XYZ file of C-alpha atoms in Angstrom:
618
model
C 27.992 23.423 -12.728
C 26.391 25.218 -15.707
C 28.267 25.231 -18.996
C 27.190 27.950 -21.447
C 27.286 27.900 -25.239
C 26.372 30.638 -27.653
C 25.891 30.803 -31.401
C 28.838 32.033 -33.435
C 29.007 35.195 -35.577
C 26.514 37.103 -33.531
C 27.112 40.594 -32.256
C 25.547 42.753 -29.623
C 22.340 44.469 -30.601
C 21.623 47.900 -29.176
C 18.141 49.306 -29.397
C 18.351 53.037 -30.013
C 14.814 53.527 -28.810
C 15.479 52.293 -25.277
C 13.917 54.587 -22.720
C 16.829 56.307 -20.973
C 14.793 57.556 -18.067
C 16.805 59.121 -15.326
C 16.566 56.681 -12.450
C 19.789 57.370 -10.602
C 18.231 56.480 -7.266
C 17.115 52.987 -8.376
C 18.917 49.876 -9.469
C 21.001 50.032 -12.649
C 19.448 48.931 -15.953
C 21.285 46.435 -18.183
C 20.559 45.672 -21.796
C 20.354 41.955 -22.615
C 21.830 41.205 -26.050
C 19.787 38.806 -28.232
C 22.372 36.033 -28.117
C 21.277 32.430 -28.405
C 22.694 30.684 -25.345
C 22.110 27.121 -24.163
C 23.096 26.013 -20.650
C 24.118 22.519 -19.550
C 23.854 21.816 -15.836
C 26.553 19.297 -15.108
C 25.592 16.953 -12.236
C 29.143 16.954 -10.839
C 31.275 19.612 -9.195
C 33.765 20.672 -11.880
C 37.217 21.263 -10.383
C 39.043 20.689 -13.648
C 37.419 22.075 -16.790
C 39.201 19.689 -19.158
C 38.088 16.652 -17.180
C 34.556 18.035 -17.017
C 34.389 18.428 -20.798
C 35.786 14.921 -21.224
C 32.639 13.464 -19.617
C 30.686 14.469 -22.740
C 32.701 12.090 -24.895
C 35.739 12.390 -27.167
C 34.023 14.548 -29.801
C 30.849 16.168 -28.428
C 28.688 18.093 -30.889
C 27.440 21.020 -28.859
C 26.394 23.024 -31.937
C 23.394 20.761 -32.475
C 21.920 22.115 -29.254
C 21.606 25.545 -30.857
C 19.486 24.274 -33.744
C 15.736 24.816 -33.683
C 14.233 21.361 -34.134
C 10.881 19.843 -33.233
C 12.600 17.284 -31.007
C 15.414 18.922 -29.015
C 18.637 16.976 -28.899
C 19.945 15.465 -25.696
C 23.479 15.344 -24.373
C 24.865 12.041 -23.056
C 27.264 12.178 -20.136
C 29.675 9.473 -18.981
C 30.794 9.369 -15.348
C 33.702 7.133 -16.376
C 34.768 8.490 -19.766
C 37.995 6.493 -19.682
C 35.969 3.248 -19.742
C 34.390 2.732 -23.181
C 31.886 0.156 -21.852
C 30.383 2.430 -19.208
C 26.789 3.620 -19.670
C 25.893 7.303 -19.984
C 23.026 9.273 -18.552
C 21.011 11.467 -20.897
C 20.060 15.087 -20.400
C 16.537 16.479 -20.237
C 15.730 19.586 -22.295
C 13.882 22.292 -20.388
C 12.697 25.698 -21.557
C 14.055 28.429 -19.282
C 14.102 32.203 -19.078
C 17.358 32.980 -17.291
C 19.906 35.753 -17.688
C 23.648 35.021 -17.930
C 25.625 37.663 -16.062
C 29.325 38.361 -16.213
C 30.599 39.948 -12.987
C 34.125 41.295 -12.748
C 35.604 42.149 -9.367
C 39.066 43.515 -8.540
C 41.738 40.935 -8.010
C 42.430 40.381 -4.335
C 46.130 40.656 -3.554
C 45.946 39.401 0.001
C 47.295 42.563 1.513
C 45.302 43.760 4.544
C 44.640 46.845 6.583
C 42.206 47.749 9.300
C 38.798 48.493 7.902
C 37.944 52.201 7.919
C 41.565 53.365 8.356
C 43.911 54.971 5.833
C 46.929 52.866 6.812
C 48.879 51.217 3.954
C 48.102 47.634 2.998
C 50.447 45.039 4.452
C 50.931 41.317 3.990
C 51.836 38.937 1.199
C 51.140 40.006 -2.349
C 50.245 36.521 -3.635
C 47.088 35.276 -1.987
C 44.388 32.786 -2.843
C 41.651 31.322 -0.705
C 40.593 28.708 -3.237
C 41.792 25.246 -4.103
C 43.655 26.150 -7.272
C 47.472 26.219 -7.056
C 47.483 29.102 -9.547
C 48.239 32.393 -7.850
C 48.933 35.850 -9.177
C 47.983 34.935 -12.786
C 45.064 35.811 -14.993
C 42.207 33.429 -14.361
C 38.418 33.188 -13.893
C 38.145 32.714 -10.172
C 34.543 31.415 -10.265
C 35.671 28.226 -12.057
C 37.101 25.184 -10.323
C 36.399 26.690 -6.898
C 39.367 28.968 -7.294
C 37.376 31.496 -5.317
C 34.634 30.519 -2.940
C 31.219 32.214 -3.288
C 31.658 33.721 0.161
C 34.949 35.241 -0.909
C 33.458 36.639 -4.128
C 30.626 38.246 -2.158
C 33.117 39.789 0.236
C 35.043 41.267 -2.704
C 31.875 42.880 -3.996
C 31.124 44.291 -0.539
C 34.644 45.671 -0.184
C 34.535 47.237 -3.659
C 31.029 48.599 -4.104
C 32.182 51.018 -6.841
C 34.764 48.914 -8.653
C 33.002 45.710 -9.778
C 31.284 45.555 -13.169
C 28.179 43.616 -14.207
C 27.410 42.732 -17.818
C 24.351 40.913 -19.140
C 25.776 38.408 -21.615
C 22.457 37.063 -22.911
C 19.197 35.251 -22.264
C 19.281 31.484 -21.653
C 16.199 30.105 -23.426
C 17.056 26.412 -23.046
C 18.789 24.356 -20.362
C 19.862 20.722 -20.391
C 19.574 19.069 -17.000
C 20.380 15.591 -15.736
C 17.499 14.396 -13.573
C 17.464 10.714 -14.471
C 18.912 7.889 -12.413
C 22.221 6.437 -13.500
C 22.013 2.758 -14.412
C 24.057 0.145 -12.562
C 27.626 0.128 -13.830
C 29.510 -3.020 -14.778
C 33.140 -2.864 -13.699
C 35.267 -4.582 -16.370
C 38.702 -3.710 -15.024
C 39.435 -7.195 -13.677
C 37.700 -9.569 -16.156
C 40.214 -10.582 -18.813
C 37.666 -11.298 -21.541
C 35.940 -7.903 -21.461
C 39.264 -6.140 -21.083
C 40.519 -7.934 -24.167
C 37.414 -6.933 -26.134
C 37.614 -3.297 -25.043
C 41.311 -3.101 -25.916
C 41.181 -4.673 -29.408
C 37.654 -4.209 -30.790
C 36.309 -0.917 -29.506
C 39.030 1.256 -31.094
C 37.840 -0.096 -34.500
C 41.347 -0.332 -35.932
C 42.402 -3.185 -38.183
C 45.811 -3.480 -36.598
C 44.288 -4.071 -33.158
C 41.617 -6.436 -34.502
C 44.299 -8.681 -35.965
C 45.972 -9.056 -32.591
C 42.886 -10.240 -30.713
C 43.098 -13.835 -29.495
C 40.690 -16.051 -27.575
C 41.496 -18.958 -25.324
C 40.483 -22.196 -27.071
C 38.160 -24.724 -25.463
C 35.162 -24.383 -23.164
C 35.578 -22.680 -19.805
C 34.117 -24.688 -16.934
C 35.571 -23.066 -13.835
C 33.762 -20.749 -11.445
C 33.326 -17.022 -12.015
C 32.643 -17.212 -15.761
C 32.447 -13.925 -17.596
C 29.215 -13.074 -19.359
C 28.384 -10.099 -21.513
C 26.345 -7.629 -19.437
C 22.856 -6.652 -20.663
C 22.285 -3.284 -22.331
C 20.421 -2.091 -19.236
C 20.281 -3.398 -15.706
C 17.186 -1.434 -14.751
C 14.304 0.252 -16.532
C 13.989 2.964 -13.898
C 15.161 6.282 -15.292
C 13.153 8.618 -13.057
C 13.586 8.646 -9.297
C 10.638 7.991 -7.038
C 9.006 11.060 -5.535
C 8.423 9.722 -2.028
C 7.175 13.015 -0.531
C 8.289 12.074 2.959
C 6.417 13.898 5.678
C 5.647 13.441 9.337
C 2.326 11.930 10.336
C 0.233 14.922 11.458
C -1.458 12.764 14.113
C 1.770 12.018 15.978
C 4.189 14.032 18.037
C 7.428 13.424 19.928
C 7.354 13.760 23.700
C 9.677 12.849 26.528
C 8.704 10.285 29.140
C 9.477 10.453 32.862
C 13.076 9.392 32.250
C 13.584 11.979 29.519
C 13.556 9.412 26.705
C 11.957 10.631 23.495
C 8.962 8.616 22.267
C 6.396 8.965 19.508
C 2.884 9.711 20.780
C -0.369 9.159 18.886
C -2.542 12.225 19.426
C -5.644 10.981 17.610
C -7.340 10.477 20.945
C -8.648 6.943 20.366
C -7.343 5.711 23.724
C -9.967 7.702 25.544
C -12.614 5.387 24.061
C -10.751 2.174 24.968
C -11.907 0.540 28.156
C -11.750 -3.205 27.431
C -9.084 -5.741 26.508
C -8.308 -7.257 23.093
C -5.662 -9.921 23.707
C -3.822 -12.572 21.708
C -5.118 -16.131 21.777
C -1.972 -17.320 23.603
C -1.875 -14.597 26.237
C -2.215 -15.515 29.927
C -3.861 -14.793 32.269
C -7.183 -13.467 31.024
C -8.330 -10.019 32.209
C -10.375 -9.894 35.387
C -11.968 -6.489 34.830
C -12.090 -3.617 32.346
C -9.062 -1.442 31.819
C -10.762 1.535 33.422
C -14.185 2.966 34.062
C -15.657 5.264 31.415
C -16.049 8.951 32.069
C -19.528 8.990 30.557
C -22.506 7.429 32.291
C -23.724 4.170 30.737
C -27.483 3.604 31.132
C -28.216 1.278 34.039
C -30.907 -0.516 32.084
C -28.432 -1.466 29.390
C -25.818 -2.715 31.847
C -28.438 -4.804 33.707
C -29.402 -6.527 30.461
C -25.766 -7.218 29.566
C -24.939 -8.684 32.979
C -27.981 -10.989 32.774
C -26.806 -12.210 29.371
C -23.338 -12.930 30.735
C -24.888 -14.889 33.600
C -26.910 -16.880 31.074
C -23.814 -17.813 29.077
C -20.298 -16.457 29.385
C -19.399 -16.058 25.680
C -21.409 -14.145 23.065
C -20.901 -12.672 19.637
C -21.690 -9.020 19.337
C -24.554 -9.743 16.967
C -26.158 -12.223 19.362
C -25.956 -9.714 22.210
C -27.536 -6.923 20.191
C -30.354 -9.231 19.093
C -31.244 -9.815 22.753
C -31.056 -6.216 23.930
C -34.236 -4.159 24.095
C -34.266 -0.399 24.060
C -32.917 2.387 21.894
C -29.213 2.944 22.582
C -26.665 4.806 20.470
C -23.674 3.137 18.838
C -21.211 4.954 21.095
C -22.979 3.794 24.241
C -23.144 0.193 23.023
C -19.481 0.257 22.059
C -18.460 1.278 25.570
C -20.927 -1.005 27.359
C -19.701 -4.118 25.550
C -16.156 -3.410 26.662
C -17.286 -3.279 30.277
C -18.810 -6.783 30.325
C -16.120 -8.847 28.554
C -12.786 -9.077 26.796
C -12.009 -10.327 23.268
C -9.436 -12.635 21.680
C -7.539 -11.258 18.733
C -7.568 -14.660 17.013
C -8.112 -18.326 17.607
C -11.220 -20.440 18.231
C -13.146 -17.715 20.122
C -12.019 -14.861 17.929
C -13.826 -11.547 18.489
C -16.461 -12.997 20.808
C -17.105 -11.117 24.054
C -15.998 -13.328 26.956
C -16.973 -12.643 30.535
C -14.133 -11.191 32.570
C -12.257 -13.844 34.533
C -13.519 -16.727 32.312
C -10.882 -18.619 30.291
C -12.417 -21.049 27.748
C -9.096 -22.604 26.703
C -8.641 -25.208 29.523
C -12.275 -26.461 29.561
C -13.692 -28.458 26.590
C -17.253 -27.511 27.567
C -16.601 -24.065 26.062
C -16.242 -25.594 22.579
C -19.900 -24.797 21.850
C -19.025 -21.087 21.929
C -16.291 -21.246 19.286
C -16.755 -18.823 16.393
C -16.665 -19.222 12.617
C -16.115 -16.233 10.331
C -17.043 -15.796 6.654
C -16.702 -13.068 4.065
C -20.132 -11.657 3.343
C -21.778 -9.243 0.964
C -19.803 -6.177 0.066
C -20.553 -3.049 -1.914
C -19.217 -4.094 -5.330
C -17.127 -1.431 -7.045
C -18.920 0.068 -10.038
C -22.482 -0.814 -9.009
C -23.268 1.892 -6.491
C -21.376 5.007 -5.569
C -22.079 4.436 -1.874
C -19.423 3.835 0.785
C -19.548 0.354 2.258
C -20.030 1.803 5.727
C -23.367 3.260 4.639
C -24.421 -0.079 3.163
C -23.596 -1.954 6.374
C -25.357 0.591 8.568
C -28.479 0.194 6.449
C -28.281 -3.571 6.804
C -27.915 -3.208 10.573
C -30.978 -1.003 10.853
C -33.021 -3.460 8.809
C -31.789 -6.287 11.046
C -32.813 -4.548 14.221
C -36.328 -4.062 12.870
C -36.882 -7.314 10.988
C -34.624 -10.185 12.085
C -33.816 -10.726 15.735
C -32.484 -14.219 15.001
C -29.806 -13.179 12.535
C -27.122 -14.755 14.724
C -28.630 -18.215 14.189
C -27.604 -20.458 11.275
C -30.473 -22.679 10.114
C -29.077 -23.691 6.718
C -32.022 -22.148 4.849
C -31.272 -18.425 5.000
C -28.900 -16.088 6.784
C -28.375 -12.400 7.485
C -25.474 -10.218 6.393
C -25.506 -7.953 9.453
C -22.416 -9.756 10.800
C -19.810 -12.269 9.740
C -19.416 -14.420 12.880
C -21.433 -17.431 14.009
C -21.019 -19.534 17.134
C -21.238 -23.317 17.255
C -24.111 -23.130 19.773
C -26.072 -20.895 17.357
C -25.961 -23.419 14.492
C -29.399 -25.033 14.181
C -29.040 -26.580 10.726
C -29.607 -30.339 11.329
C -26.962 -31.411 8.806
C -24.161 -29.182 10.202
C -25.382 -29.877 13.730
C -24.954 -33.579 13.121
C -21.345 -33.147 12.003
C -20.554 -31.196 15.165
C -22.376 -33.463 17.606
C -20.740 -36.630 16.244
C -17.254 -35.093 16.124
C -14.508 -36.498 18.361
C -12.736 -34.020 20.615
C -9.082 -33.197 21.025
C -7.126 -33.880 24.196
C -5.734 -30.340 24.210
C -7.110 -27.116 22.799
C -5.736 -25.865 19.468
C -5.225 -22.188 20.273
C -4.574 -21.212 16.683
C -7.674 -22.391 14.839
C -9.869 -25.405 15.591
C -10.060 -25.247 19.379
C -11.377 -28.471 20.924
C -12.310 -29.943 17.527
C -9.924 -31.746 15.212
C -8.842 -29.885 12.090
C -10.697 -32.385 9.890
C -14.039 -31.728 11.577
C -13.467 -27.986 11.680
C -12.604 -27.865 7.957
C -15.723 -29.851 7.068
C -18.005 -27.558 9.067
C -16.556 -24.435 7.486
C -16.701 -25.846 3.964
C -20.300 -27.040 4.279
C -21.397 -23.651 5.600
C -19.554 -21.884 2.777
C -21.151 -24.019 0.086
C -24.626 -23.716 1.537
C -24.232 -19.920 1.698
C -23.460 -19.868 -2.019
C -26.431 -22.109 -2.765
C -28.771 -20.002 -0.627
C -27.599 -16.840 -2.330
C -28.212 -18.355 -5.771
C -31.550 -19.782 -4.786
C -30.270 -23.319 -5.352
C -30.481 -24.893 -1.890
C -32.694 -27.937 -2.186
C -34.838 -29.521 0.528
C -34.402 -33.089 1.701
C -38.085 -33.655 0.922
C -37.738 -32.919 -2.799
C -38.784 -36.014 -4.773
C -37.261 -36.125 -7.295
C -34.336 -33.840 -6.672
C -34.209 -30.758 -8.886
C -31.294 -30.506 -11.334
C -28.891 -27.696 -10.536
C -29.788 -27.647 -6.837
C -27.564 -28.523 -3.893
C -28.663 -31.170 -1.398
C -27.349 -32.375 1.938
C -26.984 -35.890 0.577
C -24.525 -34.640 -2.047
C -22.515 -32.760 0.601
C -22.443 -35.825 2.822
C -21.015 -37.925 -0.010
C -18.370 -35.277 -0.645
C -17.074 -34.990 2.915
C -17.332 -38.678 3.848
C -13.881 -39.681 2.423
C -12.109 -37.047 4.521
C -11.079 -37.972 8.075
C -12.204 -36.118 11.163
C -9.137 -36.825 13.279
C -6.206 -35.124 11.603
C -3.835 -32.317 12.514
C -3.296 -31.321 8.891
C -5.628 -29.109 6.818
C -7.818 -31.139 4.467
C -7.239 -28.823 1.534
C -10.938 -28.631 0.613
C -11.899 -26.338 -2.287
C -15.293 -24.970 -3.295
C -15.333 -26.086 -6.927
C -16.161 -29.805 -6.399
C -18.950 -28.935 -3.946
C -20.532 -26.421 -6.353
C -20.397 -28.752 -9.334
C -24.158 -29.586 -9.413
C -24.983 -25.897 -9.820
C -22.173 -25.170 -12.281
C -23.204 -27.988 -14.625
C -26.667 -26.499 -15.072
C -25.199 -23.019 -15.450
C -23.063 -24.280 -18.339
C -26.117 -25.583 -20.190
C -28.038 -22.365 -19.595
C -25.220 -20.249 -21.030
C -26.122 -21.516 -24.516
C -29.643 -20.083 -24.340
C -30.617 -16.539 -25.267
C -31.574 -14.265 -22.376
C -35.338 -13.873 -21.865
C -36.819 -10.642 -23.222
C -40.185 -10.908 -21.489
C -41.327 -11.419 -17.955
C -41.035 -15.024 -16.840
C -44.127 -16.877 -15.825
C -44.305 -18.466 -12.405
C -42.679 -21.860 -12.407
C -40.240 -21.013 -15.194
C -36.491 -21.414 -14.800
C -35.911 -17.700 -14.259
C -38.683 -17.444 -11.728
C -37.095 -20.247 -9.736
C -33.901 -18.242 -9.273
C -31.505 -20.077 -11.619
C -28.560 -18.508 -13.392
C -28.994 -16.595 -16.637
C -26.700 -16.767 -19.671
C -24.729 -13.799 -18.368
C -23.523 -15.872 -15.462
C -25.144 -13.655 -12.799
C -27.051 -15.453 -10.057
C -30.469 -13.894 -9.817
C -33.228 -14.034 -7.300
C -36.845 -14.268 -8.498
C -37.648 -10.602 -7.790
C -34.495 -9.426 -9.540
C -35.015 -11.153 -12.881
C -37.055 -8.518 -14.725
C -36.322 -4.868 -15.224
C -38.706 -2.014 -15.729
C -38.796 -2.485 -19.487
C -39.398 -6.218 -19.243
C -35.805 -7.242 -20.002
C -33.721 -9.523 -17.852
C -31.463 -7.625 -15.466
C -28.893 -9.076 -13.074
C -29.091 -8.430 -9.373
C -26.958 -5.443 -8.475
C -24.975 -6.929 -5.611
C -24.447 -10.527 -6.669
C -21.706 -12.367 -4.806
C -18.716 -14.154 -6.128
C -17.752 -17.492 -4.632
C -14.667 -16.062 -3.006
C -16.812 -13.575 -1.086
C -17.920 -16.424 1.174
C -14.567 -17.839 2.146
C -14.222 -18.637 5.813
C -11.381 -18.173 8.232
C -9.145 -20.890 6.840
C -6.401 -22.637 8.769
C -3.759 -20.103 7.871
C -5.881 -17.030 8.378
C -5.210 -16.321 12.009
C -1.547 -17.116 12.638
C -0.905 -15.409 15.939
C -4.026 -13.433 15.589
C -2.032 -10.278 14.954
C -3.685 -9.647 11.605
C -7.191 -10.658 12.613
C -9.957 -8.168 12.081
C -12.522 -7.517 14.748
C -16.180 -8.055 13.860
C -17.790 -5.103 15.581
C -16.703 -2.943 18.452
C -13.314 -4.658 18.341
C -10.146 -3.269 19.810
C -6.553 -3.750 18.868
C -3.206 -3.333 20.558
C -1.408 -0.211 19.417
C 2.050 -1.591 20.146
C 2.695 -0.028 23.528
C 0.536 -2.306 25.599
C -2.628 -0.285 25.043
C -5.635 -1.377 23.032
C -7.498 0.946 20.760
C -10.925 0.996 19.243
C -10.885 -1.153 16.115
C -14.444 -0.878 14.786
C -16.594 2.060 13.849
C -19.874 0.574 12.623
C -22.006 -2.510 12.943
C -20.667 -5.158 10.633
C -17.377 -5.497 8.769
C -16.975 -5.972 5.035
C -14.824 -9.080 5.079
C -12.396 -11.138 7.079
C -8.595 -10.896 6.953
């Protein structure tokens, strides 16, 4: 409810030069006196004016609001003015350009007659349709809901010639309460705070002398503590901007029950199955046949691959396919030859329909390992990551048809998944071939291998990826071994103390395995960066770290002006983390590598991947 205030000792001002044009057919013209009026919008519905004014405190200074100051004053308001310990909310000053009108309508007596007739009025003389008990006395009916707005409008309609309108003045400033009220501390029951409020807050000596405290130390439950000045620092409400998803609509099913429908149209591109790792039985065929025609040559190649081996990663399949096929055709064709697990040991691999690798330990060689690979680092290139990955895919298709193989010397970033059967590195291969097998398959993570073996394989591959990226992977034939390089013998010494047969994660971390490289990096930090091109055989030319801490390759060491420049997309260690033991859970949060599909919640899978290659895992 607005409360108006105006400056004292001001009179109406009438401009003698006002244009008195005869406009009897138009709306009436009112002169607005130059009064200085400030409005306060009370956040409550004022039924009693005295109680409403009491919320501003015992002695509010409203005159300060009329002063022209650089920092406008605010008006505190207490919702519980009778409680001296309650917290107020503070008003917000806003510049406005409103007009305050005073409208006077004839008093309604309550007597009635048929509209349009000249019959005398009949009925009770005293009448009120508001909540006020006052009737038949002089009052302002717009206050305290003594007359409802609908009733006031009806009075104006019934008396089109009798009501008067007066422009009181222009409201240049308004105080509004838009902030959130802080949590209130109720001190009606606690004896201590009640005692303080009764004897200390009035600030009278006579009351202060009568205050008494209970001696001793209180040890019972429910001890009283002095509340903090503020319970929350939030004074402005959140602007949530709730709105309906434009890609959904509500429709009724066959039984008339309302349900939310996704209208994005992704289901029309979903033909395969993307199931949880603990879901039985496995699909026997695709969900449905595609409407578009898939090239017969492509399908013949895919069926031959599935006859060769029943589980493939997407990357391995694409490396074996010959011919020029579009992404959309490949995405559909892969769904027609196999299903995918959402998580677990064979996560995101395409498995031939009807084949279940979980009961047979011979399928352990097709288990997958996932790692975070190169990403488009923020601030280096203003290129979306999708464009970067598409470029990497095109380069792969032209240059590296063995990118799905892991040889321990180099690797490709056109995908993030490797299969056990595609690991050709002798050191990692030896760990896998000598590993004991489990009696039952671990559906969550390690499959037919024990968690100890699986953790070792993932950690060794992580560390070797970092060393390869930094140009620090040494060869077993190096005599003597180069300082700052990583060797298989060092890795073997590191993993030897850890057991293979264990059902608990080993808790391996990268830092101890990277220590040979980090020790050399620390010594190099003390040197000044090279300002000229490095000669062959120098430290920079061999791909070691520079004082800036960036891992550089030989071709990336020197800029155009001959100064040392870091490689633009250098990796951090955490960019190569694998799918650790707690990554998959049920597989619900697993990402699909390429051409993956996810369950949309109503038993249907949807297309989960748009391009070749994902940025990271999890």
